[in-house]
Short mmCIF file of C-alpha atoms in Angstrom, two decimals:
data_model
loop_
_atom_site.label_atom_id
_atom_site.label_comp_id
_atom_site.label_asym_id
_atom_site.label_seq_id
_atom_site.Cartn_x
_atom_site.Cartn_y
_atom_site.Cartn_z
CA MET A 1 10.25 -27.18 -12.80
CA ARG A 2 9.17 -23.82 -14.06
CA ASN A 3 12.14 -22.39 -15.97
CA ILE A 4 13.08 -18.75 -15.83
CA PRO A 5 13.41 -17.49 -19.41
CA THR A 6 16.20 -15.29 -20.70
CA ASN A 7 15.46 -13.12 -23.72
CA SER A 8 19.01 -12.33 -24.73
CA PRO A 9 20.53 -15.33 -26.53
CA SER A 10 24.03 -13.95 -26.13
CA SER A 11 23.87 -13.08 -22.44
CA PRO A 12 26.84 -14.22 -20.31
CA ALA A 13 24.57 -16.13 -17.92
CA LYS A 14 23.15 -18.23 -20.70
CA SER A 15 26.41 -18.89 -22.49
CA SER A 16 28.05 -20.07 -19.26
CA LEU A 17 25.43 -22.75 -18.66
CA PRO A 18 25.95 -26.34 -19.70
CA THR A 19 23.54 -27.78 -22.22
CA LYS A 20 20.89 -30.19 -21.06
CA SER A 21 22.71 -33.11 -22.64
CA SER A 22 26.18 -32.29 -21.30
CA LEU A 23 25.41 -32.90 -17.59
CA PRO A 24 23.04 -35.40 -15.99
CA THR A 25 20.22 -34.02 -13.83
CA LYS A 26 20.98 -34.42 -10.15
CA THR A 27 18.05 -36.33 -8.71
CA GLU A 28 19.10 -36.51 -5.02
CA LEU A 29 20.53 -33.46 -3.24
CA PRO A 30 22.48 -33.60 0.05
CA LEU A 31 20.09 -31.21 1.78
CA ASP A 32 20.11 -30.52 5.53
CA LEU A 33 16.71 -29.08 6.42
CA THR A 34 17.15 -29.19 10.22
CA GLY A 35 20.58 -27.66 10.86
CA PRO A 36 21.37 -24.31 12.53
CA HIS A 37 21.38 -22.60 9.14
CA VAL A 38 17.60 -23.16 8.83
CA THR A 39 15.17 -20.83 10.63
CA PRO A 40 12.57 -22.81 12.63
CA GLY A 41 9.03 -21.73 11.83
CA ALA A 42 9.95 -20.03 8.58
CA SER A 43 7.97 -20.79 5.43
CA ALA A 44 8.76 -24.01 3.57
CA ALA A 45 10.15 -22.00 0.65
CA HIS A 46 12.49 -20.01 2.89
CA ARG A 47 13.74 -23.10 4.79
CA LEU A 48 14.41 -24.83 1.50
CA TYR A 49 16.21 -21.74 0.19
CA GLN A 50 18.43 -21.71 3.31
CA ALA A 51 19.22 -25.41 2.95
CA LEU A 52 20.08 -24.99 -0.73
CA CYS A 53 22.33 -22.01 0.06
CA GLU A 54 24.14 -24.02 2.74
CA MET A 55 24.60 -26.91 0.32
CA ILE A 56 26.00 -24.61 -2.39
CA VAL A 57 28.35 -22.49 -0.25
CA SER A 58 29.69 -25.57 1.57
CA GLY A 59 30.69 -27.12 -1.77
CA LEU A 60 28.40 -30.15 -1.58
CA VAL A 61 27.41 -29.28 -5.14
CA LYS A 62 29.79 -27.69 -7.61
CA PRO A 63 29.46 -24.57 -9.81
CA GLY A 64 27.67 -25.46 -13.03
CA GLU A 65 26.17 -28.63 -11.57
CA PRO A 66 22.50 -29.16 -12.44
CA LEU A 67 19.75 -29.01 -9.81
CA PRO A 68 16.81 -31.42 -10.01
CA PRO A 69 13.50 -30.35 -11.55
CA SER A 70 11.10 -28.76 -9.08
CA ARG A 71 8.75 -31.73 -9.19
CA THR A 72 11.59 -34.11 -8.36
CA LEU A 73 12.86 -31.98 -5.46
CA ALA A 74 9.31 -31.60 -4.14
CA GLY A 75 9.06 -35.39 -4.02
CA GLN A 76 12.42 -35.67 -2.27
CA THR A 77 11.67 -33.05 0.42
CA GLY A 78 7.93 -33.44 0.86
CA PHE A 79 7.40 -29.74 0.15
CA ARG A 80 4.84 -28.46 -2.31
CA ARG A 81 6.18 -27.83 -5.79
CA ASN A 82 5.30 -24.14 -5.47
CA ALA A 83 7.64 -23.84 -2.47
CA VAL A 84 10.45 -25.37 -4.53
CA VAL A 85 9.78 -22.95 -7.40
CA ILE A 86 9.90 -19.98 -5.00
CA ALA A 87 13.17 -21.23 -3.46
CA TYR A 88 14.73 -21.69 -6.91
CA GLU A 89 13.57 -18.23 -8.00
CA ARG A 90 15.25 -16.67 -4.97
CA LEU A 91 18.45 -18.63 -5.58
CA ILE A 92 18.49 -17.21 -9.10
CA ALA A 93 17.63 -13.68 -7.94
CA ASP A 94 20.45 -13.78 -5.33
CA GLY A 95 23.02 -15.14 -7.80
CA PHE A 96 23.38 -18.69 -6.42
CA ALA A 97 21.80 -20.37 -9.44
CA GLU A 98 21.23 -19.77 -13.15
CA ALA A 99 18.51 -20.98 -15.47
CA THR A 100 17.51 -20.93 -19.10
CA VAL A 101 14.59 -22.27 -21.09
CA GLY A 102 15.04 -25.86 -22.20
CA SER A 103 18.16 -26.45 -20.14
CA GLY A 104 17.08 -26.37 -16.48
CA THR A 105 18.50 -24.80 -13.35
CA TYR A 106 22.19 -24.97 -12.39
CA VAL A 107 24.44 -23.89 -9.56
CA ALA A 108 25.89 -20.54 -10.63
CA ALA A 109 29.35 -20.55 -12.18
CA ARG A 110 30.46 -17.93 -9.64
CA ILE A 111 28.99 -18.00 -6.14
CA PRO A 112 28.38 -14.66 -4.33
CA ALA A 113 30.44 -14.06 -1.21
CA ARG A 114 28.44 -15.36 1.75
CA THR A 115 29.15 -16.73 5.20
CA ALA A 116 28.70 -20.46 5.66
CA GLU A 117 25.70 -19.85 7.92
CA PRO A 118 23.09 -17.62 6.25
CA SER A 119 21.78 -14.91 8.51
CA LYS A 120 18.37 -15.46 10.03
CA PRO A 121 15.62 -13.46 8.30
CA LYS A 122 13.92 -10.57 9.96
CA ALA A 123 10.17 -10.94 10.29
CA LEU A 124 9.66 -7.51 8.81
CA VAL A 125 11.42 -4.81 6.90
CA GLU A 126 10.69 -1.60 8.79
CA THR A 127 10.80 2.02 7.71
CA PRO A 128 14.07 3.64 8.88
CA GLY A 129 14.53 7.29 9.70
CA GLN A 130 10.91 8.02 10.62
CA GLY A 131 9.85 8.92 14.13
CA ALA A 132 6.93 7.17 15.78
CA PHE A 133 3.52 8.48 14.64
CA ALA A 134 4.77 9.54 11.18
CA LEU A 135 2.04 8.86 8.61
CA GLY A 136 2.61 7.01 5.36
CA CYS A 137 5.06 4.41 6.74
CA THR A 138 4.65 0.70 6.06
CA HIS A 139 5.89 -2.72 7.02
CA ILE A 140 6.51 -5.35 4.38
CA ASP A 141 6.88 -8.95 5.38
CA GLU A 142 10.31 -10.44 4.61
CA ARG A 143 8.68 -13.24 2.66
CA ALA A 144 6.98 -10.68 0.45
CA VAL A 145 10.34 -8.96 -0.07
CA GLN A 146 11.85 -12.26 -1.16
CA ARG A 147 9.04 -12.90 -3.62
CA PHE A 148 9.21 -9.38 -4.99
CA ARG A 149 12.97 -9.62 -5.38
CA ALA A 150 12.56 -12.88 -7.30
CA PHE A 151 9.86 -11.42 -9.54
CA VAL A 152 11.96 -8.33 -10.30
CA GLY A 153 14.96 -10.49 -11.07
CA ARG A 154 12.98 -12.72 -13.40
CA ARG A 155 11.49 -9.73 -15.20
CA MET A 156 14.92 -8.16 -15.64
CA ARG A 157 16.33 -11.36 -17.06
CA ALA A 158 13.42 -11.47 -19.50
CA PHE A 159 13.89 -7.79 -20.40
CA GLY A 160 11.77 -7.18 -23.49
CA SER A 161 11.07 -4.65 -26.18
CA GLU A 162 8.15 -3.15 -24.24
CA HIS A 163 10.69 -1.09 -22.29
CA LEU A 164 12.30 0.28 -25.44
CA HIS A 165 9.45 2.43 -26.75
CA TYR A 166 6.64 4.64 -25.51
CA GLY A 167 3.78 2.60 -24.13
CA ASP A 168 0.05 2.79 -23.46
CA PRO A 169 -0.75 5.95 -21.47
CA ARG A 170 -2.79 3.73 -19.13
CA GLY A 171 0.10 1.35 -18.38
CA SER A 172 0.61 -2.36 -19.08
CA ARG A 173 -2.50 -4.41 -19.68
CA GLU A 174 -1.06 -7.25 -17.58
CA LEU A 175 -0.97 -5.16 -14.40
CA ARG A 176 -4.27 -3.45 -15.21
CA ALA A 177 -5.92 -6.88 -15.55
CA ALA A 178 -4.44 -8.00 -12.23
CA ILE A 179 -5.74 -4.84 -10.54
CA ALA A 180 -9.20 -5.37 -12.04
CA ASP A 181 -9.28 -8.90 -10.59
CA HIS A 182 -8.16 -7.56 -7.19
CA LEU A 183 -10.81 -4.84 -7.14
CA LEU A 184 -13.55 -7.36 -7.90
CA SER A 185 -12.54 -9.75 -5.13
CA ALA A 186 -11.52 -7.19 -2.49
CA ARG A 187 -13.79 -4.19 -3.12
CA GLY A 188 -16.80 -5.54 -5.02
CA LEU A 189 -15.90 -3.37 -8.00
CA ARG A 190 -16.38 -4.94 -11.41
CA CYS A 191 -14.49 -3.24 -14.22
CA ASP A 192 -12.62 -4.04 -17.42
CA PRO A 193 -8.82 -3.64 -17.55
CA ASP A 194 -9.42 -0.93 -20.17
CA GLN A 195 -11.01 1.15 -17.39
CA ILE A 196 -7.84 1.03 -15.25
CA MET A 197 -5.08 3.63 -15.54
CA LEU A 198 -1.77 3.36 -13.70
CA THR A 199 -0.41 6.49 -12.04
CA SER A 200 2.42 7.38 -9.67
CA GLY A 201 -0.05 7.87 -6.82
CA THR A 202 -3.34 9.39 -5.72
CA LEU A 203 -2.38 13.03 -6.22
CA HIS A 204 -1.06 12.26 -9.70
CA ALA A 205 -4.37 10.57 -10.53
CA LEU A 206 -6.25 13.60 -9.21
CA ARG A 207 -4.36 15.95 -11.52
CA ILE A 208 -4.90 13.78 -14.58
CA VAL A 209 -8.58 13.05 -14.00
CA LEU A 210 -9.61 16.56 -12.99
CA SER A 211 -7.87 18.04 -16.03
CA ALA A 212 -10.03 15.77 -18.20
CA ILE A 213 -13.41 16.42 -16.57
CA LEU A 214 -13.23 20.04 -15.35
CA LYS A 215 -12.40 23.47 -16.65
CA ALA A 216 -10.52 26.19 -14.78
CA GLY A 217 -12.52 27.71 -11.94
CA ASP A 218 -14.93 24.78 -11.51
CA GLN A 219 -15.97 23.95 -7.96
CA VAL A 220 -14.89 20.72 -6.20
CA TRP A 221 -16.32 19.58 -2.88
CA CYS A 222 -13.64 18.62 -0.33
CA GLU A 223 -14.17 17.10 3.11
CA ASP A 224 -13.58 19.37 6.11
CA PRO A 225 -11.55 18.16 7.93
CA GLY A 226 -9.83 16.31 5.13
CA TYR A 227 -6.60 15.33 3.44
CA PRO A 228 -4.63 18.61 3.10
CA ALA A 229 -2.44 17.40 0.21
CA ALA A 230 -5.48 16.61 -1.94
CA ARG A 231 -7.08 19.97 -1.18
CA LYS A 232 -3.83 21.76 -2.10
CA THR A 233 -3.47 19.76 -5.32
CA ILE A 234 -7.01 20.60 -6.41
CA ALA A 235 -6.52 24.30 -5.69
CA HIS A 236 -3.09 24.35 -7.36
CA CYS A 237 -4.62 22.97 -10.55
CA GLY A 238 -6.90 26.00 -10.78
CA TYR A 239 -10.15 24.63 -9.34
CA ARG A 240 -12.15 26.15 -6.50
CA THR A 241 -12.37 23.96 -3.41
CA VAL A 242 -15.62 24.02 -1.46
CA SER A 243 -15.10 22.88 2.15
CA VAL A 244 -17.97 20.58 3.15
CA PRO A 245 -18.18 19.57 6.83
CA VAL A 246 -18.04 15.95 7.97
CA ASP A 247 -20.12 14.42 10.76
CA GLU A 248 -20.42 10.90 12.17
CA HIS A 249 -22.10 9.77 8.93
CA GLY A 250 -19.51 11.24 6.56
CA LEU A 251 -19.66 14.16 4.14
CA ARG A 252 -22.76 16.34 4.71
CA VAL A 253 -24.17 16.28 1.19
CA ALA A 254 -26.97 18.74 1.95
CA LYS A 255 -24.42 21.28 3.14
CA GLY A 256 -22.43 20.73 -0.04
CA ARG A 257 -25.51 21.44 -2.15
CA THR A 258 -25.97 24.72 -0.28
CA ASP A 259 -22.35 25.92 -0.20
CA GLY A 260 -21.25 24.58 -3.60
CA PRO A 261 -24.37 24.35 -5.79
CA ASN A 262 -22.37 24.47 -9.03
CA ALA A 263 -19.74 21.91 -8.08
CA ARG A 264 -18.74 19.48 -10.85
CA ALA A 265 -16.83 17.02 -8.66
CA ALA A 266 -16.45 15.82 -5.07
CA TYR A 267 -13.33 14.33 -3.49
CA VAL A 268 -14.16 11.95 -0.63
CA THR A 269 -12.67 9.19 1.55
CA PRO A 270 -15.88 7.26 2.33
CA SER A 271 -14.53 3.93 3.65
CA HIS A 272 -12.27 5.52 6.26
CA GLN A 273 -12.58 9.29 6.34
CA PHE A 274 -9.27 11.09 6.64
CA PRO A 275 -8.57 12.06 9.37
CA LEU A 276 -11.58 11.35 11.60
CA GLY A 277 -11.92 7.70 10.59
CA VAL A 278 -15.73 7.68 10.24
CA GLN A 279 -17.37 5.48 7.61
CA MET A 280 -19.86 7.11 5.29
CA SER A 281 -23.27 5.65 6.05
CA MET A 282 -25.29 3.97 3.31
CA PRO A 283 -28.00 6.69 3.28
CA ARG A 284 -25.28 9.33 2.92
CA ARG A 285 -23.57 7.33 0.13
CA LEU A 286 -26.82 7.08 -1.81
CA GLU A 287 -27.45 10.79 -1.24
CA LEU A 288 -24.01 11.61 -2.66
CA LEU A 289 -24.59 9.43 -5.72
CA ASP A 290 -28.01 11.02 -6.29
CA TRP A 291 -26.37 14.46 -6.23
CA ALA A 292 -23.74 13.38 -8.75
CA ARG A 293 -26.36 12.05 -11.17
CA GLN A 294 -28.58 15.11 -10.83
CA ALA A 295 -25.70 17.58 -11.16
CA GLY A 296 -23.90 15.70 -13.92
CA ALA A 297 -20.89 15.66 -11.58
CA PHE A 298 -18.32 13.01 -10.67
CA VAL A 299 -17.25 11.64 -7.30
CA LEU A 300 -13.55 10.87 -6.77
CA GLU A 301 -13.36 8.06 -4.23
CA ASP A 302 -9.97 7.86 -2.51
CA ASP A 303 -9.86 4.32 -1.08
CA TYR A 304 -6.35 4.73 0.29
CA ASP A 305 -6.38 2.16 3.12
CA SER A 306 -9.46 0.02 2.51
CA GLU A 307 -7.45 -3.21 2.69
CA PHE A 308 -6.72 -2.60 6.38
CA ARG A 309 -10.07 -3.27 8.04
CA TYR A 310 -9.76 -5.02 11.39
CA ASP A 311 -13.38 -5.74 12.29
CA GLY A 312 -15.05 -7.82 9.61
CA ALA A 313 -14.78 -7.73 5.83
CA PRO A 314 -13.96 -4.46 4.00
CA LEU A 315 -16.98 -2.33 3.13
CA MET A 316 -18.11 -2.29 -0.49
CA SER A 317 -16.59 0.64 -2.30
CA LEU A 318 -18.67 3.61 -3.41
CA ALA A 319 -17.62 2.79 -6.98
CA GLY A 320 -18.91 -0.76 -6.52
CA ILE A 321 -22.34 0.54 -5.49
CA ASP A 322 -22.36 3.00 -8.39
CA ARG A 323 -20.91 0.45 -10.87
CA LEU A 324 -18.50 3.10 -12.15
CA GLN A 325 -21.11 5.39 -13.60
CA ARG A 326 -20.40 8.61 -11.72
CA VAL A 327 -17.60 7.47 -9.39
CA ILE A 328 -13.89 7.50 -10.22
CA TYR A 329 -12.00 5.12 -7.96
CA LEU A 330 -8.48 6.01 -6.72
CA GLY A 331 -6.17 3.35 -5.25
CA THR A 332 -2.50 2.93 -4.43
CA PHE A 333 0.15 0.33 -3.59
CA ALA A 334 1.93 2.80 -1.29
CA LYS A 335 0.18 1.37 1.79
CA THR A 336 -0.27 -2.26 0.71
CA LEU A 337 3.33 -2.75 -0.49
CA PHE A 338 5.60 0.27 -0.04
CA PRO A 339 5.65 3.97 -1.02
CA GLY A 340 8.91 3.66 -2.96
CA LEU A 341 7.09 1.78 -5.74
CA ARG A 342 5.30 5.00 -6.75
CA ILE A 343 2.49 3.00 -8.35
CA GLY A 344 -1.14 3.94 -7.94
CA TYR A 345 -4.16 3.55 -10.18
CA CYS A 346 -7.63 4.79 -10.94
CA ALA A 347 -10.72 2.99 -12.25
CA LEU A 348 -12.73 5.08 -14.71
CA PRO A 349 -16.30 5.17 -15.99
CA GLU A 350 -16.31 3.99 -19.60
CA ARG A 351 -17.43 7.40 -20.83
CA LEU A 352 -14.22 8.96 -19.46
CA ILE A 353 -11.63 6.49 -20.80
CA ALA A 354 -10.84 8.40 -23.99
CA ASP A 355 -10.68 11.85 -22.37
CA VAL A 356 -8.60 10.76 -19.37
CA THR A 357 -6.24 8.74 -21.58
CA ALA A 358 -5.71 11.80 -23.79
CA ALA A 359 -5.06 13.94 -20.70
CA ARG A 360 -2.50 11.44 -19.46
CA ALA A 361 -0.72 11.34 -22.82
CA ALA A 362 -0.52 15.15 -22.81
CA LEU A 363 0.69 15.35 -19.21
CA ASP A 364 3.50 12.78 -19.03
CA ARG A 365 2.90 10.30 -21.89
CA PHE A 366 2.77 6.99 -19.99
CA PRO A 367 3.78 5.39 -16.67
CA ALA A 368 7.12 3.75 -15.90
CA THR A 369 7.15 0.14 -17.11
CA LEU A 370 10.01 -1.52 -15.25
CA MET A 371 8.17 -2.54 -12.05
CA GLU A 372 4.75 -3.20 -13.56
CA GLY A 373 5.42 -6.87 -14.30
CA ALA A 374 6.75 -7.62 -10.82
CA VAL A 375 3.70 -6.01 -9.18
CA ALA A 376 1.43 -8.03 -11.48
CA ASP A 377 3.31 -11.16 -10.38
CA MET A 378 2.74 -10.23 -6.74
CA LEU A 379 -1.00 -9.90 -7.33
CA ASN A 380 -1.38 -12.99 -9.50
CA SER A 381 0.77 -15.30 -7.37
CA GLY A 382 -1.03 -14.68 -4.08
CA ALA A 383 2.04 -13.04 -2.53
CA PHE A 384 0.23 -9.69 -2.32
CA ALA A 385 -2.73 -11.18 -0.44
CA ALA A 386 -0.44 -13.17 1.86
CA ASN A 387 1.53 -10.04 2.76
CA LEU A 388 -1.69 -8.15 3.52
CA LYS A 389 -2.87 -10.91 5.82
CA ARG A 390 0.37 -10.91 7.80
CA VAL A 391 0.83 -7.15 8.16
CA ARG A 392 -2.86 -6.58 8.92
CA LYS A 393 -2.40 -8.45 12.20
CA LEU A 394 0.72 -6.44 13.01
CA TYR A 395 -1.09 -3.17 12.37
CA ARG A 396 -4.05 -4.25 14.51
CA ASP A 397 -1.69 -5.04 17.39
CA ALA A 398 0.12 -1.71 16.94
CA ARG A 399 -3.21 0.14 16.89
CA ASP A 400 -4.37 -1.52 20.12
CA VAL A 401 -1.10 -0.89 21.96
CA LEU A 402 -1.02 2.76 20.92
CA ALA A 403 -4.64 3.43 21.89
CA GLU A 404 -4.30 1.67 25.27
CA THR A 405 -1.05 3.45 26.12
CA LEU A 406 -2.37 6.90 25.23
CA GLU A 407 -5.60 6.41 27.18
CA ALA A 408 -3.83 5.08 30.28
CA ALA A 409 -0.84 7.43 30.30
CA SER A 410 -2.84 10.60 29.62
CA ASP A 411 -5.00 10.00 32.73
CA GLY A 412 -8.14 11.21 30.98
CA ALA A 413 -6.58 14.15 29.16
CA LEU A 414 -6.95 12.40 25.79
CA SER A 415 -9.83 10.48 24.25
CA VAL A 416 -8.66 7.84 21.78
CA PRO A 417 -11.41 6.18 19.70
CA VAL A 418 -10.08 2.89 18.30
CA PRO A 419 -10.57 2.90 14.50
CA SER A 420 -11.93 -0.24 12.85
CA GLN A 421 -9.85 0.44 9.75
CA GLY A 422 -6.81 2.31 8.56
CA LEU A 423 -3.24 3.09 9.52
CA HIS A 424 -3.72 6.05 11.85
CA LEU A 425 -5.82 7.08 14.81
CA VAL A 426 -6.97 10.36 16.30
CA ALA A 427 -6.28 11.33 19.93
CA ARG A 428 -8.43 14.26 21.06
CA PHE A 429 -8.64 16.68 23.91
CA ASP A 430 -12.04 17.89 25.04
CA ARG A 431 -13.40 20.29 22.42
CA SER A 432 -13.29 23.12 24.99
CA VAL A 433 -9.48 22.89 25.19
CA ASP A 434 -7.53 25.58 23.35
CA LEU A 435 -5.75 24.45 20.17
CA SER A 436 -2.45 25.75 21.53
CA VAL A 437 -2.42 22.97 24.14
CA ALA A 438 -2.08 20.28 21.46
CA ALA A 439 0.55 22.28 19.60
CA ARG A 440 2.58 22.80 22.79
CA ALA A 441 2.37 19.12 23.76
CA LYS A 442 3.38 17.89 20.31
CA GLN A 443 6.40 20.19 20.19
CA ALA A 444 7.53 19.33 23.72
CA ALA A 445 7.22 15.60 23.02
CA GLY A 446 9.07 15.89 19.71
CA ALA A 447 6.27 13.83 18.18
CA GLU A 448 5.77 13.11 14.51
CA GLY A 449 2.24 12.88 13.13
CA TRP A 450 -0.04 15.85 12.59
CA LEU A 451 -2.03 18.28 14.64
CA LEU A 452 -5.70 17.50 14.05
CA ALA A 453 -6.36 21.23 13.62
CA ASP A 454 -4.10 21.31 10.54
CA THR A 455 -6.57 19.12 8.61
CA TYR A 456 -9.40 21.66 8.89
CA SER A 457 -10.19 24.35 6.38
CA ARG A 458 -13.26 26.33 7.46
CA ALA A 459 -14.99 24.19 10.08
CA ARG A 460 -14.13 24.77 13.74
CA PRO A 461 -11.04 22.62 14.47
CA LEU A 462 -10.89 20.05 17.24
CA PRO A 463 -7.78 19.96 19.48
CA GLY A 464 -5.81 16.76 19.15
CA PHE A 465 -3.40 14.68 17.10
CA VAL A 466 -3.41 12.46 13.99
CA LEU A 467 -0.99 9.62 14.76
CA GLY A 468 0.26 6.92 12.41
CA PHE A 469 0.88 3.46 13.85
CA SER A 470 1.90 1.47 10.77
CA GLY A 471 5.57 0.97 9.96
CA HIS A 472 6.72 1.60 13.54
CA ALA A 473 8.08 -0.89 16.09
CA VAL A 474 5.77 -1.43 19.06
CA PRO A 475 8.38 -0.45 21.71
CA GLN A 476 8.95 2.80 19.79
CA LEU A 477 5.20 3.47 19.73
CA ILE A 478 4.83 2.80 23.45
CA ALA A 479 7.70 5.11 24.41
CA ALA A 480 6.47 7.88 22.11
CA ALA A 481 2.87 7.50 23.35
CA GLU A 482 3.94 7.77 26.98
CA ARG A 483 5.99 10.87 26.17
CA LEU A 484 3.15 12.54 24.25
CA ALA A 485 0.63 11.69 26.99
CA ARG A 486 2.95 13.14 29.64
CA GLU A 487 3.45 16.37 27.70
CA SER A 488 -0.30 16.58 27.01
CA ARG A 489 -1.04 16.46 30.74
CA ALA A 490 1.62 19.08 31.39
CA ALA A 491 0.36 21.42 28.66
CA LEU A 492 -3.19 21.04 29.94
CA ARG A 493 -2.15 21.86 33.51
CA THR A 494 -0.25 24.92 32.34
CA ARG A 495 -3.25 26.14 30.36
CA ASN A 496 -5.62 25.60 33.29
CA LYS A 497 -3.34 27.54 35.65
CA THR A 498 -3.15 30.41 33.18
CA ALA A 499 -6.93 30.44 32.76
CA ARG A 500 -7.46 30.68 36.55
CA ARG A 501 -5.29 33.75 36.96
CA PRO A 502 -7.26 36.96 37.77
#
């Protein structure tokens, strides 16, 4: 089997293990793979983990007793060797087994307290404490949690010197290489790991990159409506935001040329415009890239939820079309794994590597190193892609339920275009409706999410709501949607009565 190394030769775990020669390898385990302690329909790795736990806690194998090599156990059970490796890694991460290079895997000397029947796994880990429609919430599949826990445990046991000194301002090459591979396969973006920089998120990347390419007072195009936090970050850093309207084809480049002729950068969300959800058309993308080349400017592409496309394959990124000449690509694991990681990244044109790296070193030296290896393991092992596949279906179902409930329960008061991508949708009143109607309905319903009007800067706002559907249980979404639709009808009736008064 694949052994889990331990760097510290004097660690208690290692010293408590028998040597390879002191105990014979157990070649046949008394496993029960069909009992009540095993979850029907769970993955092979999880069922094997449950059976191994039951065997250990019931005393069928003793503390310190060796477990068979992964290849041997795979032959005994009929499972793939990879499933055995995953099960062993989780046993080790949860304290039921111990391992060391050259010695094998053993039942732990001290078994954690556990009931004889392991609890059945939840299909998902959901975001607590957030009301329905809150944006930025995620699900993570329980199997992905198990894999991540195992990877973190393995990395901690192999704790190395890279955590004991200041590192590369761009982050670990291992994770940067894994991200480069992911961007090529998922977004059609070919880049070298040297062009990747790890950050704590999109806004952090914005601050670093803009400080390297702009000077105080420079103009930056921003979509209108657009992501308010990005607009505030750009303004807070001392740059002048130019609000450029968005239509059904994306950012209106010609309007940007007129209103911000001296702009040195543009911040855009071309694959799934925030908040309207439109996709920038190919003619508009080429027009934007032409402007950047002619103006000697850079385009910052925020590809925040590109992995969640429900109708067909994800669109090629703007950076992929441009081949990282004038486009700086911004990505994050906040949506694809979970926000608490605080790991994002940017992909840079080669000409900017030195300047942006120097800006990063001056700002906060280098990113945190402790979780980088585990995230790289998630990407390289296939666990990241598997989690995306599973939660993508859940998000699609949540999107459909929310849109159908809002349309039906609002009785025509709200229009709800179903987005082909992303983790939120927009529910709109007719554009003739006063903005106060949406505000009154949202407050009366106690709804999370945003007012659509709050995402506008200079353009005339549309009345409506920006509602998140990821990270929320479907029954919670249905109840909240019915409540918001009911209050929307009531607020609209009240407004109409007031308007008819002489």
